[in-house]
Each structure stands twice: as structure tokens, then as C-alpha cells.
Amino acid sequence: MFDFVVAGVVAPIFLLVFVGFTVGTVGGFIGVGGGYMVTPALIVFGFPGYMASGIDMTHIAGKGLVSTIRHRQLGNIDWTMALSMVAGTMLGVELGVRLLVYFKKLGISGVVLLLTSVVVMFSLFLYTQIETRRAHRKAEQMTRDGQKIAREIQTSNLPSYFQRIPFFPIVRCRTARVVVSMWVIVGVGVITGFLAGFLGVGGGFIRVPALVYLVGASTHIAVGTDLVEIVFSGGYGALRHSMEGHVDMMAVLFMILGAMFGAQFGSIATSYVRGPAIRYILSYSLILATCGAVLRLAYVLTGQSVEILSLLAVMLTLGEMIFLCLFIISLVLFAIRHRHGKSVPPWVPSLVV
Amino acid sequence: MAKRLRWFIDSMFGYWVLLLLISLGTAAGIYEVWLKGRM
């Protein structure tokens, strides 16, 4: 137990380091900040809501930087795409926050927010899961036929439509090997930023599928490029929260301690798997987060009287972090076994490199 | 019996279920040991 004087909370150090490690691993692997998992967890540990947001945002900035450096070394960042998207994201976030303020004035922000979260996350889960299953089956067929499989297998036709949009300037994203109108990238930034600003999240879980399915980047590049965005948004958020006195640096330090290892492990783990494996983990993260949001929505709609719903949402959030982290660790272990010619489950070879 | 248990490893959905059960169990353990009474 440690007395966090600024937050006025006594909490176990182990849990903060543990949350830092698990969310760091997941964030480095699927390119998200993980705020939708960390903030509820910190509130459960006893931190006030505003402190939880501040600590979360500050730790995301640090963790995002570690992951970004690792992904840069792995060649997973397309700077043209990242910097083009930043401008659109900023505009989108501003628009999203303004809409949220409007709904707040009407007094219905809580329900609208949770309902939108459920619809957005479930739709993304459905599309990602269906497409990834198709890609996985294709890869399995190729394995059976003895063909060589590339690191990325993607079966969606959407990128080809967006890449044909002829608006000037057309940019060549060299690392992603994509030629596309800059307005498509900026537009993706605006739409994903709008949803992120409205839902009050970093938006990585929206941007990564958008970069894959709309712009046509490979999953590895989408993850690395999105982490650059997270460094910008997390850094700005950390600065704003620090100025407002919403950050307990000791809590941030303990979380960063875990995240430092987790973020590096998660980033390096991407080099052991193919694109569909990352998209599978992303879709699992989305469906579990959707279930958590449904439970919170039910809790709000029942007038916050059925305490078991809130408790189940908390358990699901903690369980989700552990589940995703275990899945990533096991994929890496399976990949190592497969490389050494040892037996692995039949669904693994087409997902690992 | 052993054949049934193999389903948890050999099928991707089975592995998903296995890991989810382990994770939710661990989350319940964390709640019991550290968080009960704090909420």
C-alpha cells in the first residue's frame, strides 16, 4: 500500500504497476492508449474521476512515446500519414467536444454517450471480426496449398474506393506504400477525432481500423502511425491536466514503471504476428469494451440502483486487460514454438510469422 | 475427457473462452483480495 498524497488515496502499488504493464502491452500491440480501460480501473482503486483521467492521460503520453520509439525501430510508422492526420484529428476533436457540450446542456449526455459508444464499438467489432475471419481463412487455405503468406492479408475492398478519390494533393506514403488523396487522410482524422472527442477517449480503437479499411495501410503501419497521434493527443492532455492539478506524479510513475516494459513487449510482439492477429486482438478488445459499456448503460438506465451491474462492469474491465495481455503473450509463445518447429494449435501457423 | 479439453486449445474460439475464464477469474481474485470494501 502506498499513500498517494496529492490524490488523497491509499492504493496498492502492485495494482498500478500491473495495470501499467497489461495496458502497455495491449497499447503497443494494437496501437491504442487504453484510456477506456485505465480510467475505470483507477476509479475502482479509489482515485477521484478527474484524477483518474489526469493520471491516465499522463501515463498514456509516456507509454505512447516508448511504443512509438519501438515501432519506429521496427519501421512501422508512416510519418506523412501521421502528420497529415494530426491536423484533421485536432479539428475533429474540437467538433466532437462541442457536440458533447450541446448534449450536456440538454441534460442527456450520459445516456447518449454510452449509447453512441455501444453502437460505434459494436459496429467496428462486427466489421473487423468478419473481415479478419475471412483473411484468416484465406491465409489457412494458402498455408494448406503450400503458398508463401505475406505479413499482411486483407480482404476488404473499401481501400480501393478511397484510393481512387482524385482530389489534389495526392500524397505518396512511402512506408505504407499507399498513394491517396491527402483529403482522405485528413477526413479520416476529422471523423475519428470527432468520435474520440465526443466519446471522451483517445480514439486509437477507431483510427486503427479506419487506417486499415479506409486508407489501405497495413495493420502494422496503422498501429505505429496511430501511436504517433497518441503521443500528440496524450502529451497535450497531460499538459492540460497537469495545469489543472489533476495529476499525482507518484501514481503516474508506478504506472509508467509497468508500462515501460509492457509497451516495449507489445510493440516487439507485433513483429511475431501477421496483420490478422493484431486485428483479432483489436476486435476482442472492442467486443469486451462494448459489453462493459452495455453494463454501464444498464446501470444508468436503472437509475444507478442495481449495484451488481456496476460491479460486473468493473470486473469486465479488469478481466479485459488481463485477457488481451494473456492472448498477446500466448501468440508470441506460439510463434516462437512454431519457429522452432514445435507443435502449435492448428489455428496458429497462419497468424504468426 | 481429454479430447473435450483439447477443444480449448485446438479451436480458436475454445482458446478465447479458456483465456476469458482465466482472466475473469483473476479479476475476481484481485477484487476479493485488494478491492472489496473500497468500492
XYZ file of C-alpha atoms in Angstrom:
392
model
C 0.000 0.000 0.000
C 1.200 3.494 -0.820
C -0.179 6.836 0.322
C -0.729 8.986 -2.782
C -0.730 12.369 -1.047
C -1.817 14.544 -3.991
C -4.785 12.306 -4.847
C -5.531 11.636 -1.168
C -5.752 7.884 -1.798
C -4.079 4.818 -0.302
C -3.754 2.180 -3.032
C -1.628 -0.936 -3.666
C 1.465 -0.204 -5.779
C 1.329 -3.683 -7.298
C -2.030 -2.991 -8.972
C -0.817 0.244 -10.585
C 2.308 -1.453 -11.972
C 0.152 -4.391 -13.108
C -2.376 -2.159 -14.908
C 0.517 -0.206 -16.467
C 2.082 -3.413 -17.791
C -1.109 -5.002 -19.155
C -2.441 -1.853 -20.826
C 1.082 -1.033 -22.070
C 1.284 -4.451 -23.735
C -2.153 -4.087 -25.334
C -1.472 -0.477 -26.405
C 1.861 -1.322 -28.022
C 0.291 -4.271 -29.842
C -2.960 -2.796 -31.190
C -1.998 0.902 -31.158
C -4.400 2.274 -28.571
C -3.891 4.443 -25.493
C -6.213 2.255 -23.430
C -7.947 5.105 -21.598
C -11.266 3.266 -21.831
C -9.734 0.525 -19.662
C -7.424 2.518 -17.344
C -9.740 5.327 -16.191
C -12.497 2.994 -14.845
C -9.802 0.818 -13.205
C -8.241 3.811 -11.414
C -11.678 4.940 -10.193
C -12.172 1.456 -8.743
C -8.786 1.734 -6.983
C -10.201 4.795 -5.198
C -8.865 7.699 -7.297
C -11.389 10.509 -7.907
C -12.700 10.644 -11.510
C -10.818 13.808 -12.520
C -7.546 12.438 -11.030
C -8.088 9.111 -12.822
C -8.392 10.968 -16.150
C -5.293 13.093 -15.473
C -3.139 10.148 -14.326
C -4.368 8.066 -17.271
C -3.629 10.768 -19.836
C -0.135 11.469 -18.431
C 0.776 7.783 -18.372
C -0.585 7.371 -21.943
C 1.744 10.154 -23.147
C 4.789 8.413 -21.624
C 3.757 4.949 -22.748
C 2.855 6.191 -26.233
C 6.340 7.652 -26.591
C 8.001 4.361 -25.608
C 5.803 2.407 -28.064
C 6.367 4.965 -30.839
C 10.160 4.705 -30.480
C 9.943 0.903 -30.672
C 7.608 0.967 -33.679
C 9.895 3.464 -35.434
C 12.769 0.997 -34.986
C 10.534 -1.725 -36.454
C 9.727 0.504 -39.460
C 6.011 0.664 -38.630
C 5.481 4.438 -38.797
C 4.462 6.392 -41.879
C 5.266 9.998 -40.975
C 3.463 11.510 -43.998
C 0.262 9.770 -42.953
C 0.730 10.554 -39.251
C 1.378 14.276 -39.711
C -1.415 14.699 -42.301
C -3.845 13.087 -39.892
C -2.880 15.181 -36.837
C -4.465 18.354 -38.281
C -7.733 16.570 -39.094
C -7.808 14.907 -35.676
C -7.460 18.238 -33.831
C -10.384 19.727 -35.809
C -12.485 16.587 -35.281
C -11.837 16.515 -31.524
C -12.911 20.164 -31.233
C -16.169 19.450 -33.124
C -16.839 16.338 -31.014
C -16.295 18.203 -27.733
C -18.676 20.991 -28.883
C -21.399 18.455 -29.689
C -20.871 16.839 -26.291
C -21.256 20.239 -24.563
C -24.517 20.745 -26.523
C -25.894 17.390 -25.325
C -24.739 18.204 -21.770
C -26.837 21.392 -21.886
C -29.835 19.259 -22.900
C -29.063 17.060 -19.879
C -28.804 13.765 -21.805
C -25.065 13.445 -22.296
C -24.579 10.294 -20.146
C -27.072 8.095 -21.977
C -26.242 9.471 -25.465
C -22.534 8.968 -24.807
C -22.891 5.355 -23.680
C -25.346 4.551 -26.467
C -23.012 6.027 -29.113
C -20.074 4.103 -27.584
C -22.026 0.850 -27.819
C -23.100 1.439 -31.449
C -19.640 2.604 -32.650
C -17.664 -0.123 -30.858
C -20.049 -2.928 -31.802
C -20.124 -1.866 -35.485
C -16.317 -1.724 -35.563
C -16.132 -5.119 -33.838
C -18.532 -6.672 -36.330
C -16.746 -5.367 -39.428
C -13.244 -6.124 -38.080
C -14.220 -9.612 -36.902
C -15.947 -10.603 -40.163
C -13.129 -9.270 -42.366
C -10.391 -10.768 -40.161
C -12.069 -14.197 -40.161
C -12.198 -14.023 -43.962
C -8.496 -13.052 -44.095
C -7.622 -15.811 -41.600
C -9.446 -18.450 -43.697
C -7.653 -17.210 -46.802
C -4.302 -17.478 -45.013
C -5.122 -21.001 -43.792
C -6.000 -22.039 -47.353
C -2.711 -20.584 -48.604
C -0.829 -22.475 -45.851
C -2.550 -25.727 -46.881
C -1.654 -25.056 -50.530
C 1.965 -24.515 -49.522
C 1.981 -20.900 -50.720
C 4.082 -18.202 -49.081
C 1.966 -15.802 -46.998
C 2.771 -12.087 -46.737
C 2.863 -10.324 -43.349
C -0.405 -8.576 -44.242
C -3.562 -10.246 -45.546
C -6.552 -8.001 -46.007
C -9.765 -8.827 -47.856
C -11.725 -5.544 -47.691
C -12.478 -3.690 -50.949
C -13.012 -0.337 -49.212
C -9.419 0.989 -49.547
C -9.542 0.757 -53.345
C -12.592 3.073 -53.422
C -10.930 5.652 -51.195
C -7.603 5.456 -53.016
C -9.405 6.354 -56.282
C -10.662 9.720 -54.908
C -8.872 12.212 -57.204
C -8.729 15.398 -55.060
C -5.417 17.312 -55.143
C -2.911 16.935 -53.437
C -2.277 13.231 -53.900
C 0.336 12.064 -51.390
C 2.674 9.100 -51.605
C 3.010 7.425 -48.200
C 6.300 5.635 -48.797
C 6.441 3.409 -45.712
C 2.769 2.375 -46.016
C 3.138 2.012 -49.802
C -0.132 3.866 -50.319
C -0.908 6.625 -52.837
C -4.005 8.518 -51.762
C -5.539 11.983 -51.714
C -4.355 13.905 -48.646
C -8.021 14.821 -48.010
C -8.844 11.167 -47.383
C -6.233 11.020 -44.590
C -7.354 14.397 -43.189
C -11.008 13.249 -43.444
C -10.220 10.057 -41.539
C -8.544 12.257 -38.902
C -11.616 14.536 -38.663
C -14.152 11.683 -38.382
C -12.147 9.612 -35.908
C -11.192 12.771 -33.950
C -14.869 13.783 -33.842
C -15.894 10.413 -32.395
C -12.945 10.464 -29.975
C -13.777 13.997 -28.784
C -17.455 13.156 -28.410
C -16.866 9.882 -26.574
C -14.044 11.365 -24.445
C -11.454 8.769 -25.474
C -8.119 8.860 -27.310
C -9.676 7.197 -30.359
C -6.982 4.641 -31.223
C -9.559 1.845 -31.475
C -11.380 3.884 -34.161
C -8.288 5.184 -36.018
C -6.501 1.842 -36.459
C -9.417 0.138 -38.310
C -10.018 3.393 -40.241
C -6.386 3.476 -41.423
C -6.576 -0.183 -42.463
C -10.034 -0.251 -44.064
C -10.326 3.285 -45.476
C -6.775 4.424 -46.275
C -5.400 0.959 -47.032
C -2.408 0.897 -44.673
C -1.189 -2.471 -43.392
C -2.199 -3.262 -39.810
C 1.388 -2.907 -38.512
C 1.730 0.545 -40.128
C -1.714 1.588 -38.832
C -0.673 0.654 -35.286
C 2.671 2.505 -35.426
C 1.188 5.566 -37.139
C -1.693 5.776 -34.687
C 0.736 5.730 -31.764
C 2.293 8.957 -33.112
C -1.180 10.533 -32.837
C -1.465 9.227 -29.283
C 1.818 10.901 -28.292
C 0.463 14.248 -29.564
C -3.013 13.949 -28.018
C -1.707 12.322 -24.808
C 1.017 14.968 -24.439
C -1.451 17.815 -24.840
C -3.937 16.140 -22.465
C -1.179 15.543 -19.879
C -0.136 19.204 -20.051
C -3.730 20.443 -19.611
C -4.434 18.054 -16.720
C -1.127 18.969 -15.001
C -2.008 22.678 -15.240
C -5.363 21.934 -13.585
C -3.650 19.908 -10.805
C -5.293 16.636 -11.833
C -2.098 14.548 -11.849
C -0.497 12.578 -8.999
C 3.016 12.040 -10.333
C 3.747 9.140 -7.956
C 0.804 7.182 -9.383
C 1.960 8.043 -12.911
C 5.492 6.854 -12.085
C 4.291 3.469 -10.819
C 2.098 3.009 -13.875
C 4.896 4.044 -16.223
C 7.163 1.521 -14.482
C 4.869 -1.290 -15.671
C 4.008 0.368 -18.977
C 7.701 0.832 -19.866
C 8.110 -2.952 -20.091
C 4.587 -3.632 -21.368
C 4.732 -1.080 -24.189
C 8.074 -2.429 -25.418
C 6.896 -6.025 -25.216
C 3.612 -5.215 -27.007
C 5.428 -3.322 -29.774
C 8.030 -6.060 -30.300
C 5.239 -8.693 -30.209
C 3.810 -7.229 -33.448
C 6.902 -8.489 -35.273
C 5.934 -12.093 -34.362
C 2.457 -11.970 -35.925
C 0.657 -11.208 -39.185
C -1.872 -8.384 -39.628
C -4.991 -10.509 -38.932
C -3.681 -11.487 -35.472
C -3.483 -7.800 -34.482
C -6.964 -7.180 -35.905
C -8.322 -10.186 -33.966
C -6.993 -8.746 -30.689
C -8.418 -5.329 -31.629
C -11.846 -6.846 -32.297
C -11.771 -8.779 -28.996
C -10.905 -5.553 -27.224
C -13.867 -3.865 -28.946
C -16.451 -6.530 -28.045
C -15.358 -6.663 -24.394
C -15.405 -2.855 -24.178
C -18.898 -2.931 -25.763
C -20.102 -5.387 -23.098
C -18.664 -3.086 -20.390
C -20.451 -0.083 -21.933
C -23.759 -2.048 -22.133
C -23.461 -2.875 -18.420
C -22.765 0.785 -17.580
C -25.687 1.850 -19.784
C -27.981 -0.603 -17.981
C -26.675 0.774 -14.658
C -27.511 4.356 -15.720
C -30.931 3.400 -17.170
C -31.910 1.606 -13.933
C -31.306 4.852 -12.018
C -27.938 3.595 -10.663
C -29.806 1.364 -8.213
C -28.651 -2.112 -9.329
C -25.108 -2.141 -7.889
C -24.286 -5.559 -9.342
C -24.262 -4.035 -12.864
C -21.573 -1.537 -11.865
C -19.571 -4.307 -10.177
C -19.816 -6.547 -13.262
C -18.643 -3.655 -15.490
C -15.594 -3.239 -13.241
C -14.797 -6.950 -13.280
C -15.138 -6.976 -17.056
C -12.753 -4.009 -17.422
C -10.109 -5.711 -15.247
C -10.737 -9.052 -16.964
C -10.433 -7.451 -20.401
C -6.953 -6.083 -19.652
C -5.745 -9.461 -18.388
C -7.413 -11.356 -21.270
C -5.877 -9.228 -24.038
C -2.446 -9.316 -22.399
C -2.576 -13.123 -21.993
C -3.683 -13.564 -25.620
C -0.765 -11.441 -26.873
C 1.745 -13.295 -24.661
C 0.430 -16.667 -25.838
C 0.568 -15.622 -29.511
C 4.250 -14.706 -29.071
C 4.962 -18.020 -27.306
C 3.133 -19.937 -30.066
C 5.102 -18.005 -32.710
C 8.408 -18.944 -31.030
C 7.348 -22.610 -30.801
C 6.291 -22.541 -34.461
C 9.655 -21.046 -35.499
C 11.424 -23.901 -33.718
C 9.257 -26.488 -35.482
C 7.351 -27.491 -32.329
C 3.637 -28.296 -32.351
C 1.139 -25.439 -32.077
C -2.693 -25.341 -32.268
C -3.979 -25.638 -35.866
C -5.283 -22.035 -35.979
C -1.888 -20.533 -35.117
C 0.522 -21.017 -38.109
C -1.410 -18.707 -40.466
C -1.442 -15.939 -37.815
C 2.231 -15.907 -36.847
C 5.411 -15.091 -38.749
C -12.490 -36.086 -21.466
C -9.004 -35.226 -22.683
C -10.426 -34.847 -26.190
C -13.005 -32.364 -24.897
C -10.320 -30.399 -23.091
C -8.251 -30.282 -26.300
C -11.079 -28.175 -27.814
C -9.959 -25.299 -25.573
C -6.580 -25.278 -27.343
C -7.307 -26.615 -30.827
C -10.208 -24.288 -31.589
C -9.592 -20.551 -31.651
C -12.990 -19.939 -30.077
C -12.202 -22.534 -27.418
C -8.907 -20.788 -26.626
C -10.799 -17.480 -26.474
C -13.238 -18.972 -23.933
C -10.402 -20.523 -21.885
C -8.448 -17.254 -21.645
C -11.603 -15.270 -20.854
C -12.452 -17.643 -17.992
C -8.899 -17.388 -16.607
C -8.953 -13.580 -16.929
C -12.345 -13.099 -15.296
C -11.274 -15.478 -12.515
C -8.096 -13.447 -11.936
C -10.135 -10.216 -11.978
C -12.487 -11.709 -9.375
C -9.438 -12.690 -7.271
C -7.996 -9.165 -7.494
C -11.368 -7.771 -6.446
C -11.634 -10.143 -3.471
C -8.090 -9.564 -2.210
C -7.487 -5.859 -2.859
C -10.633 -4.029 -3.874
C -13.546 -5.359 -1.812
C -14.683 -2.704 0.585
C -13.044 0.108 -1.383
C -15.861 0.496 -3.906
